């Protein structure tokens, strides 16, 4: 049995300053405690941050919505401002995990959740992400669930979050607080591609705490849609998912945002596909071309080639739904 110390942070400064490199913050605990029990994560200390005042959702003067790090996935999904102005985020949250998990899971914890690659979660397997230099059993193993975008020789693990796919499409900024003070990081720069260093998963320094995530102003008037395709209809991670948002100018697409889940090593924003949508007619041929562009760089492994047509279909369907909703003036409930 491994022992660890436990402490409760009574302020953000305390959390940021008193944390050693081998300590871990615990929020909802739904990722962390599993990984500790599996002996994948071995923190020397758990710093409980649940009493910190990071549970607000509020509009900033510049039209962005700021979400405290400890807002639960349930509270965020059902928040009236999120349902009205960012329904794609509400849908993505409700497509994830189960009610009980969402009641515990927090916004920052969701951003920081680890891959579900079975080789990462098995300390007997080779995994460069868990144990740098040990190899990657997934590359030539049972890799049906692994990534087709953003992988490297060292790692092909999928980023598992639904919420992060919606945030990637919306655009967001993370506020981090640490021993060196406060700084901001664009959401798309926060998660790292694995490259040769898959164990470095995020742009988060030792002792740094995520205090808030601020969403870019909502697109208006716009339609949006989150489509998640998976092996079973609930309580399952995505094989492929798409968060799509677009605004219409008559029959032409004004602005467009597309991000993918279940296929990439990080929440996968598709800027080239977005560029191929803007100024084009909102019709099937445009959506198909954008989907082909989004997946142009996809590289299948032995068992997951099916993910490429599946993701293509998810992009097309999500864009069609987003268009339909934009034509209705964006009127949509955030509930899945
Ligand atoms: C059975 C199961 C099914 C699931 N299905 C889905 C799914 O379909 N879709 C999906 O998206 N997710 C799914 N999840 C994942 C779930 O969403 C995450 O476990 C959850 O969001 C993590 O949040 P938490 O607050 O519990 O994090 P914790 O477990 O407390 O922490 C997770 C990590 O984040 C770090 N951390 C937490 N807060 C901060 C902070 N403020 N600053 C810096 N670091 C921090 C911790 O140190 C730890 O490393 C599933 C989980 C389980 C167990």
Short mmCIF file of N, CA and C in Angstrom, two decimals, residues 31-172:
data_model
loop_
_atom_site.label_atom_id
_atom_site.label_comp_id
_atom_site.label_asym_id
_atom_site.label_seq_id
_atom_site.Cartn_x
_atom_site.Cartn_y
_atom_site.Cartn_z
N UNK A 31 -11.48 11.23 -11.63
CA UNK A 31 -10.36 10.70 -12.40
C UNK A 31 -9.23 10.31 -11.45
N UNK A 32 -8.89 11.25 -10.58
CA UNK A 32 -7.69 11.10 -9.77
C UNK A 32 -7.74 9.85 -8.89
N UNK A 33 -8.85 9.66 -8.18
CA UNK A 33 -8.88 8.55 -7.22
C UNK A 33 -8.85 7.20 -7.92
N UNK A 34 -9.49 7.11 -9.10
CA UNK A 34 -9.39 5.88 -9.90
C UNK A 34 -7.93 5.58 -10.22
N UNK A 35 -7.22 6.61 -10.68
CA UNK A 35 -5.84 6.40 -11.13
C UNK A 35 -4.90 6.12 -9.96
N UNK A 36 -5.21 6.67 -8.80
CA UNK A 36 -4.42 6.34 -7.61
C UNK A 36 -4.65 4.87 -7.25
N UNK A 37 -5.92 4.45 -7.31
CA UNK A 37 -6.23 3.06 -6.95
C UNK A 37 -5.58 2.08 -7.93
N UNK A 38 -5.48 2.51 -9.22
CA UNK A 38 -4.86 1.63 -10.23
C UNK A 38 -3.33 1.68 -10.16
N UNK A 39 -2.80 2.52 -9.28
CA UNK A 39 -1.34 2.72 -9.14
C UNK A 39 -0.73 3.39 -10.38
N UNK A 40 -1.57 4.10 -11.13
CA UNK A 40 -1.07 4.85 -12.29
C UNK A 40 -0.55 6.22 -11.85
N UNK A 41 -1.29 6.88 -10.95
CA UNK A 41 -0.81 8.12 -10.36
C UNK A 41 -0.40 7.83 -8.92
N UNK A 42 0.75 8.40 -8.54
CA UNK A 42 1.28 8.10 -7.21
C UNK A 42 1.62 9.38 -6.46
N UNK A 43 0.64 10.23 -6.19
CA UNK A 43 0.96 11.49 -5.51
C UNK A 43 1.42 11.24 -4.08
N UNK A 44 2.35 12.09 -3.63
CA UNK A 44 2.79 11.98 -2.23
C UNK A 44 1.81 12.73 -1.32
N UNK A 45 1.04 13.65 -1.94
CA UNK A 45 0.10 14.45 -1.16
C UNK A 45 -1.11 14.80 -2.01
N UNK A 46 -2.29 14.71 -1.43
CA UNK A 46 -3.49 15.20 -2.10
C UNK A 46 -3.88 16.53 -1.46
N UNK A 47 -3.98 17.55 -2.29
CA UNK A 47 -4.39 18.87 -1.79
C UNK A 47 -5.83 19.09 -2.23
N UNK A 48 -6.73 19.03 -1.27
CA UNK A 48 -8.17 19.15 -1.55
C UNK A 48 -8.50 20.62 -1.78
N UNK A 49 -9.05 20.92 -2.97
CA UNK A 49 -9.32 22.33 -3.30
C UNK A 49 -10.82 22.66 -3.24
N UNK A 50 -11.60 21.73 -2.73
CA UNK A 50 -13.06 21.88 -2.85
C UNK A 50 -13.66 23.07 -2.10
N UNK A 51 -12.95 23.60 -1.10
CA UNK A 51 -13.53 24.73 -0.38
C UNK A 51 -13.11 26.08 -0.97
N UNK A 52 -12.34 26.08 -2.04
CA UNK A 52 -11.91 27.36 -2.64
C UNK A 52 -13.11 28.04 -3.32
N UNK A 53 -13.10 29.37 -3.35
CA UNK A 53 -14.25 30.10 -3.93
C UNK A 53 -14.16 30.18 -5.45
N UNK A 54 -14.28 29.04 -6.11
CA UNK A 54 -14.11 28.96 -7.56
C UNK A 54 -15.34 28.31 -8.19
N UNK A 55 -16.53 28.72 -7.71
CA UNK A 55 -17.76 28.03 -8.17
C UNK A 55 -18.73 28.95 -8.88
N UNK A 56 -18.25 30.12 -9.31
CA UNK A 56 -19.16 31.08 -9.96
C UNK A 56 -19.13 30.96 -11.48
N UNK A 57 -20.27 31.30 -12.09
CA UNK A 57 -20.35 31.47 -13.55
C UNK A 57 -20.84 32.89 -13.77
N UNK A 58 -20.03 33.73 -14.45
CA UNK A 58 -20.46 35.14 -14.58
C UNK A 58 -19.96 35.75 -15.88
N UNK A 59 -20.75 36.70 -16.39
CA UNK A 59 -20.36 37.44 -17.60
C UNK A 59 -19.31 38.48 -17.24
N UNK A 60 -18.30 38.61 -18.08
CA UNK A 60 -17.34 39.69 -17.93
C UNK A 60 -17.79 40.88 -18.78
N UNK A 61 -17.23 42.05 -18.51
CA UNK A 61 -17.65 43.25 -19.23
C UNK A 61 -17.40 43.13 -20.73
N UNK A 62 -16.43 42.32 -21.14
CA UNK A 62 -16.11 42.21 -22.57
C UNK A 62 -16.96 41.16 -23.29
N UNK A 63 -18.02 40.67 -22.64
CA UNK A 63 -18.95 39.77 -23.32
C UNK A 63 -18.55 38.30 -23.28
N UNK A 64 -17.55 37.97 -22.45
CA UNK A 64 -17.15 36.56 -22.31
C UNK A 64 -17.74 35.98 -21.03
N UNK A 65 -17.95 34.68 -21.03
CA UNK A 65 -18.52 34.02 -19.84
C UNK A 65 -17.39 33.30 -19.09
N UNK A 66 -17.24 33.67 -17.81
CA UNK A 66 -16.17 33.06 -17.00
C UNK A 66 -16.75 31.98 -16.09
N UNK A 67 -16.08 30.83 -16.12
CA UNK A 67 -16.55 29.67 -15.36
C UNK A 67 -15.49 29.32 -14.32
N UNK A 68 -15.88 29.29 -13.06
CA UNK A 68 -14.94 28.93 -12.00
C UNK A 68 -14.50 27.47 -12.14
N UNK A 69 -13.26 27.20 -11.74
CA UNK A 69 -12.68 25.86 -11.92
C UNK A 69 -13.50 24.77 -11.24
N UNK A 70 -14.18 25.13 -10.14
CA UNK A 70 -14.89 24.10 -9.36
C UNK A 70 -16.38 24.00 -9.68
N UNK A 71 -16.84 24.69 -10.70
CA UNK A 71 -18.24 24.51 -11.12
C UNK A 71 -18.40 23.07 -11.59
N UNK A 72 -19.41 22.39 -11.08
CA UNK A 72 -19.53 20.98 -11.47
C UNK A 72 -20.07 20.86 -12.90
N UNK A 73 -19.82 19.73 -13.50
CA UNK A 73 -20.31 19.49 -14.87
C UNK A 73 -21.83 19.57 -14.91
N UNK A 74 -22.51 19.12 -13.86
CA UNK A 74 -23.98 19.21 -13.82
C UNK A 74 -24.42 20.67 -13.76
N UNK A 75 -23.84 21.44 -12.85
CA UNK A 75 -24.25 22.84 -12.71
C UNK A 75 -23.97 23.62 -13.99
N UNK A 76 -22.86 23.32 -14.63
CA UNK A 76 -22.53 24.05 -15.86
C UNK A 76 -23.49 23.68 -16.99
N UNK A 77 -23.78 22.39 -17.11
CA UNK A 77 -24.66 21.94 -18.20
C UNK A 77 -26.06 22.56 -18.07
N UNK A 78 -26.52 22.76 -16.83
CA UNK A 78 -27.89 23.26 -16.63
C UNK A 78 -27.93 24.76 -16.35
N UNK A 79 -26.78 25.42 -16.40
CA UNK A 79 -26.76 26.85 -16.11
C UNK A 79 -27.54 27.59 -17.21
N UNK A 80 -28.48 28.47 -16.84
CA UNK A 80 -29.32 29.11 -17.86
C UNK A 80 -28.53 29.88 -18.91
N UNK A 81 -27.44 30.55 -18.52
CA UNK A 81 -26.65 31.32 -19.51
C UNK A 81 -25.94 30.38 -20.47
N UNK A 82 -25.51 29.24 -19.98
CA UNK A 82 -24.83 28.27 -20.85
C UNK A 82 -25.84 27.65 -21.80
N UNK A 83 -27.00 27.27 -21.27
CA UNK A 83 -28.03 26.66 -22.14
C UNK A 83 -28.47 27.62 -23.23
N UNK A 84 -28.59 28.90 -22.88
CA UNK A 84 -29.07 29.86 -23.87
C UNK A 84 -27.98 30.28 -24.85
N UNK A 85 -26.79 30.56 -24.36
CA UNK A 85 -25.77 31.17 -25.23
C UNK A 85 -24.72 30.18 -25.74
N UNK A 86 -24.55 29.05 -25.03
CA UNK A 86 -23.55 28.06 -25.45
C UNK A 86 -24.18 26.66 -25.39
N UNK A 87 -25.29 26.44 -26.12
CA UNK A 87 -25.96 25.13 -25.99
C UNK A 87 -25.05 23.96 -26.36
N UNK A 88 -24.08 24.19 -27.24
CA UNK A 88 -23.18 23.10 -27.62
C UNK A 88 -22.38 22.60 -26.42
N UNK A 89 -22.08 23.50 -25.50
CA UNK A 89 -21.34 23.10 -24.29
C UNK A 89 -22.23 22.30 -23.36
N UNK A 90 -23.46 22.75 -23.22
CA UNK A 90 -24.41 22.01 -22.38
C UNK A 90 -24.62 20.60 -22.93
N UNK A 91 -24.79 20.51 -24.25
CA UNK A 91 -25.00 19.19 -24.88
C UNK A 91 -23.79 18.28 -24.65
N UNK A 92 -22.60 18.84 -24.84
CA UNK A 92 -21.38 18.02 -24.70
C UNK A 92 -21.24 17.51 -23.27
N UNK A 93 -21.51 18.38 -22.31
CA UNK A 93 -21.41 17.96 -20.91
C UNK A 93 -22.38 16.83 -20.60
N UNK A 94 -23.61 16.97 -21.10
CA UNK A 94 -24.63 15.96 -20.79
C UNK A 94 -24.42 14.67 -21.56
N UNK A 95 -23.58 14.72 -22.59
CA UNK A 95 -23.25 13.49 -23.32
C UNK A 95 -22.16 12.70 -22.59
N UNK A 96 -21.56 13.29 -21.56
CA UNK A 96 -20.42 12.64 -20.89
C UNK A 96 -20.82 11.90 -19.63
N UNK A 97 -20.16 10.80 -19.38
CA UNK A 97 -20.22 10.07 -18.11
C UNK A 97 -21.67 9.75 -17.70
N UNK A 98 -21.98 9.93 -16.41
CA UNK A 98 -23.32 9.64 -15.88
C UNK A 98 -23.71 10.79 -14.96
N UNK A 99 -24.99 10.82 -14.57
CA UNK A 99 -25.44 11.90 -13.69
C UNK A 99 -24.59 11.97 -12.42
N UNK A 100 -24.36 10.80 -11.81
CA UNK A 100 -23.62 10.80 -10.54
C UNK A 100 -22.21 11.37 -10.74
N UNK A 101 -21.56 10.95 -11.83
CA UNK A 101 -20.20 11.46 -12.09
C UNK A 101 -20.22 12.96 -12.37
N UNK A 102 -21.20 13.39 -13.16
CA UNK A 102 -21.26 14.82 -13.51
C UNK A 102 -21.53 15.68 -12.26
N UNK A 103 -22.23 15.10 -11.29
CA UNK A 103 -22.48 15.85 -10.05
C UNK A 103 -21.19 16.10 -9.28
N UNK A 104 -20.22 15.22 -9.43
CA UNK A 104 -18.94 15.37 -8.73
C UNK A 104 -17.89 16.07 -9.59
N UNK A 105 -17.88 15.76 -10.90
CA UNK A 105 -16.81 16.23 -11.79
C UNK A 105 -16.82 17.75 -11.91
N UNK A 106 -15.65 18.35 -11.94
CA UNK A 106 -15.54 19.81 -12.03
C UNK A 106 -15.02 20.23 -13.41
N UNK A 107 -15.17 21.52 -13.68
CA UNK A 107 -14.74 22.04 -14.98
C UNK A 107 -13.23 21.84 -15.18
N UNK A 108 -12.43 22.25 -14.19
CA UNK A 108 -10.98 22.11 -14.35
C UNK A 108 -10.57 20.63 -14.35
N UNK A 109 -11.22 19.84 -13.50
CA UNK A 109 -10.91 18.40 -13.48
C UNK A 109 -11.18 17.75 -14.81
N UNK A 110 -12.24 18.20 -15.48
CA UNK A 110 -12.57 17.65 -16.80
C UNK A 110 -11.47 18.01 -17.81
N UNK A 111 -11.00 19.25 -17.76
CA UNK A 111 -9.91 19.66 -18.66
C UNK A 111 -8.67 18.82 -18.41
N UNK A 112 -8.45 18.47 -17.14
CA UNK A 112 -7.22 17.76 -16.75
C UNK A 112 -7.37 16.24 -16.74
N UNK A 113 -8.53 15.73 -17.13
CA UNK A 113 -8.70 14.27 -17.07
C UNK A 113 -7.70 13.58 -17.99
N UNK A 114 -7.36 12.35 -17.65
CA UNK A 114 -6.34 11.61 -18.38
C UNK A 114 -6.97 10.69 -19.41
N UNK A 115 -6.15 10.26 -20.35
CA UNK A 115 -6.63 9.37 -21.40
C UNK A 115 -7.21 8.07 -20.82
N UNK A 116 -8.13 7.48 -21.56
CA UNK A 116 -8.67 6.17 -21.17
C UNK A 116 -7.96 5.05 -21.90
N UNK A 117 -6.85 5.32 -22.59
CA UNK A 117 -6.10 4.26 -23.27
C UNK A 117 -5.83 3.13 -22.26
N UNK A 118 -6.25 1.89 -22.58
CA UNK A 118 -6.11 0.82 -21.57
C UNK A 118 -4.67 0.55 -21.18
N UNK A 119 -3.74 0.86 -22.07
CA UNK A 119 -2.33 0.61 -21.75
C UNK A 119 -1.79 1.65 -20.77
N UNK A 120 -2.35 2.86 -20.83
CA UNK A 120 -1.99 3.88 -19.84
C UNK A 120 -2.50 3.47 -18.46
N UNK A 121 -3.67 2.87 -18.43
CA UNK A 121 -4.30 2.55 -17.16
C UNK A 121 -3.85 1.21 -16.57
N UNK A 122 -2.88 0.56 -17.24
CA UNK A 122 -2.39 -0.73 -16.77
C UNK A 122 -0.89 -0.63 -16.49
N UNK A 123 -0.48 -0.53 -15.23
CA UNK A 123 0.94 -0.34 -14.93
C UNK A 123 1.83 -1.48 -15.44
N UNK A 124 1.24 -2.62 -15.83
CA UNK A 124 2.07 -3.72 -16.35
C UNK A 124 2.40 -3.52 -17.83
N UNK A 125 1.71 -2.58 -18.49
CA UNK A 125 1.92 -2.36 -19.93
C UNK A 125 2.96 -1.25 -20.15
N UNK A 126 3.56 -1.27 -21.37
CA UNK A 126 4.49 -0.19 -21.74
C UNK A 126 3.68 1.02 -22.16
N UNK A 127 3.99 2.16 -21.58
CA UNK A 127 3.26 3.40 -21.92
C UNK A 127 4.17 4.59 -21.66
N UNK A 128 4.56 5.25 -22.75
CA UNK A 128 5.44 6.42 -22.62
C UNK A 128 4.78 7.57 -21.89
N UNK A 129 3.46 7.61 -21.93
CA UNK A 129 2.73 8.71 -21.27
C UNK A 129 2.81 8.53 -19.75
N UNK A 130 2.68 7.29 -19.30
CA UNK A 130 2.74 7.02 -17.86
C UNK A 130 4.17 6.88 -17.38
N UNK A 131 5.02 6.22 -18.20
CA UNK A 131 6.40 5.89 -17.80
C UNK A 131 7.32 6.27 -18.96
N UNK A 132 7.84 7.50 -19.00
CA UNK A 132 8.62 7.94 -20.16
C UNK A 132 9.72 6.95 -20.53
N UNK A 133 9.80 6.64 -21.84
CA UNK A 133 10.85 5.75 -22.33
C UNK A 133 10.48 4.27 -22.29
N UNK A 134 9.30 3.93 -21.78
CA UNK A 134 8.97 2.50 -21.64
C UNK A 134 8.41 1.90 -22.93
N UNK A 135 8.01 2.74 -23.89
CA UNK A 135 7.42 2.22 -25.14
C UNK A 135 5.92 2.46 -25.19
N UNK A 136 5.31 1.99 -26.29
CA UNK A 136 3.87 2.21 -26.45
C UNK A 136 3.23 0.91 -26.92
N UNK A 137 2.62 0.18 -26.00
CA UNK A 137 1.97 -1.09 -26.35
C UNK A 137 0.74 -0.88 -27.23
N UNK A 138 0.19 0.33 -27.21
CA UNK A 138 -1.03 0.58 -28.01
C UNK A 138 -0.72 0.59 -29.51
N UNK A 139 0.46 1.03 -29.89
CA UNK A 139 0.78 1.20 -31.32
C UNK A 139 0.51 -0.09 -32.11
N UNK A 140 0.90 -1.23 -31.54
CA UNK A 140 0.71 -2.50 -32.25
C UNK A 140 -0.17 -3.44 -31.42
N UNK A 141 -0.96 -2.86 -30.53
CA UNK A 141 -1.82 -3.69 -29.69
C UNK A 141 -3.28 -3.52 -30.07
N UNK A 142 -4.14 -3.57 -29.06
CA UNK A 142 -5.58 -3.40 -29.29
C UNK A 142 -5.86 -1.89 -29.34
N UNK A 143 -5.77 -1.35 -30.54
CA UNK A 143 -5.80 0.12 -30.66
C UNK A 143 -7.08 0.63 -31.33
N UNK A 144 -8.16 -0.13 -31.23
CA UNK A 144 -9.43 0.29 -31.82
C UNK A 144 -9.87 1.66 -31.30
N UNK A 145 -9.59 1.96 -30.02
CA UNK A 145 -10.07 3.20 -29.42
C UNK A 145 -9.08 4.35 -29.53
N UNK A 146 -7.93 4.11 -30.15
CA UNK A 146 -6.87 5.12 -30.11
C UNK A 146 -7.02 6.17 -31.20
N UNK A 147 -6.05 7.09 -31.23
CA UNK A 147 -6.18 8.30 -32.04
C UNK A 147 -5.80 8.08 -33.50
N UNK A 148 -6.46 8.80 -34.38
CA UNK A 148 -6.07 8.84 -35.80
C UNK A 148 -5.53 10.22 -36.17
N UNK A 149 -5.60 11.16 -35.25
CA UNK A 149 -5.08 12.52 -35.49
C UNK A 149 -4.15 12.90 -34.34
N UNK A 150 -2.97 13.41 -34.68
CA UNK A 150 -2.08 13.97 -33.66
C UNK A 150 -1.20 12.96 -32.95
N UNK A 151 -1.23 11.69 -33.38
CA UNK A 151 -0.41 10.68 -32.71
C UNK A 151 1.06 10.79 -33.11
N UNK A 152 1.90 10.10 -32.38
CA UNK A 152 3.34 10.04 -32.69
C UNK A 152 3.79 8.61 -32.48
N UNK A 153 5.05 8.31 -32.81
CA UNK A 153 5.57 6.97 -32.54
C UNK A 153 5.49 6.66 -31.05
N UNK A 154 5.58 7.71 -30.23
CA UNK A 154 5.63 7.50 -28.78
C UNK A 154 4.25 7.31 -28.15
N UNK A 155 3.20 7.82 -28.80
CA UNK A 155 1.89 7.79 -28.14
C UNK A 155 0.75 8.05 -29.12
N UNK A 156 -0.31 7.25 -28.98
CA UNK A 156 -1.50 7.43 -29.83
C UNK A 156 -2.77 7.46 -28.96
N UNK A 157 -2.61 7.96 -27.73
CA UNK A 157 -3.75 7.98 -26.80
C UNK A 157 -4.72 9.10 -27.16
N UNK A 158 -6.00 8.80 -27.07
CA UNK A 158 -7.05 9.79 -27.35
C UNK A 158 -7.30 10.67 -26.13
N UNK A 159 -7.55 11.95 -26.36
CA UNK A 159 -8.07 12.78 -25.26
C UNK A 159 -9.55 12.47 -25.12
N UNK A 160 -10.02 12.10 -23.93
CA UNK A 160 -11.36 11.53 -23.82
C UNK A 160 -12.51 12.52 -23.57
N UNK A 161 -12.22 13.78 -23.35
CA UNK A 161 -13.28 14.68 -22.87
C UNK A 161 -14.29 15.05 -23.95
N UNK A 162 -15.54 15.16 -23.55
CA UNK A 162 -16.58 15.77 -24.40
C UNK A 162 -16.60 17.29 -24.19
N UNK A 163 -16.59 17.71 -22.93
CA UNK A 163 -16.66 19.14 -22.63
C UNK A 163 -15.57 19.93 -23.36
N UNK A 164 -14.37 19.35 -23.38
CA UNK A 164 -13.24 20.08 -24.00
C UNK A 164 -13.42 20.25 -25.50
N UNK A 165 -14.15 19.35 -26.14
CA UNK A 165 -14.38 19.48 -27.58
C UNK A 165 -15.26 20.70 -27.83
N UNK A 166 -16.29 20.85 -27.00
CA UNK A 166 -17.15 22.04 -27.14
C UNK A 166 -16.37 23.31 -26.85
N UNK A 167 -15.52 23.27 -25.81
CA UNK A 167 -14.73 24.47 -25.48
C UNK A 167 -13.74 24.80 -26.59
N UNK A 168 -13.19 23.76 -27.22
CA UNK A 168 -12.26 24.02 -28.34
C UNK A 168 -13.00 24.72 -29.47
N UNK A 169 -14.24 24.31 -29.73
CA UNK A 169 -15.00 24.93 -30.82
C UNK A 169 -15.43 26.35 -30.46
N UNK A 170 -15.80 26.56 -29.22
CA UNK A 170 -16.25 27.90 -28.79
C UNK A 170 -15.06 28.87 -28.74
N UNK A 171 -13.92 28.34 -28.32
CA UNK A 171 -12.76 29.19 -28.05
C UNK A 171 -12.79 29.62 -26.60
N UNK A 172 -11.68 29.51 -25.89
CA UNK A 172 -11.67 29.80 -24.46
C UNK A 172 -10.25 30.14 -24.00
#
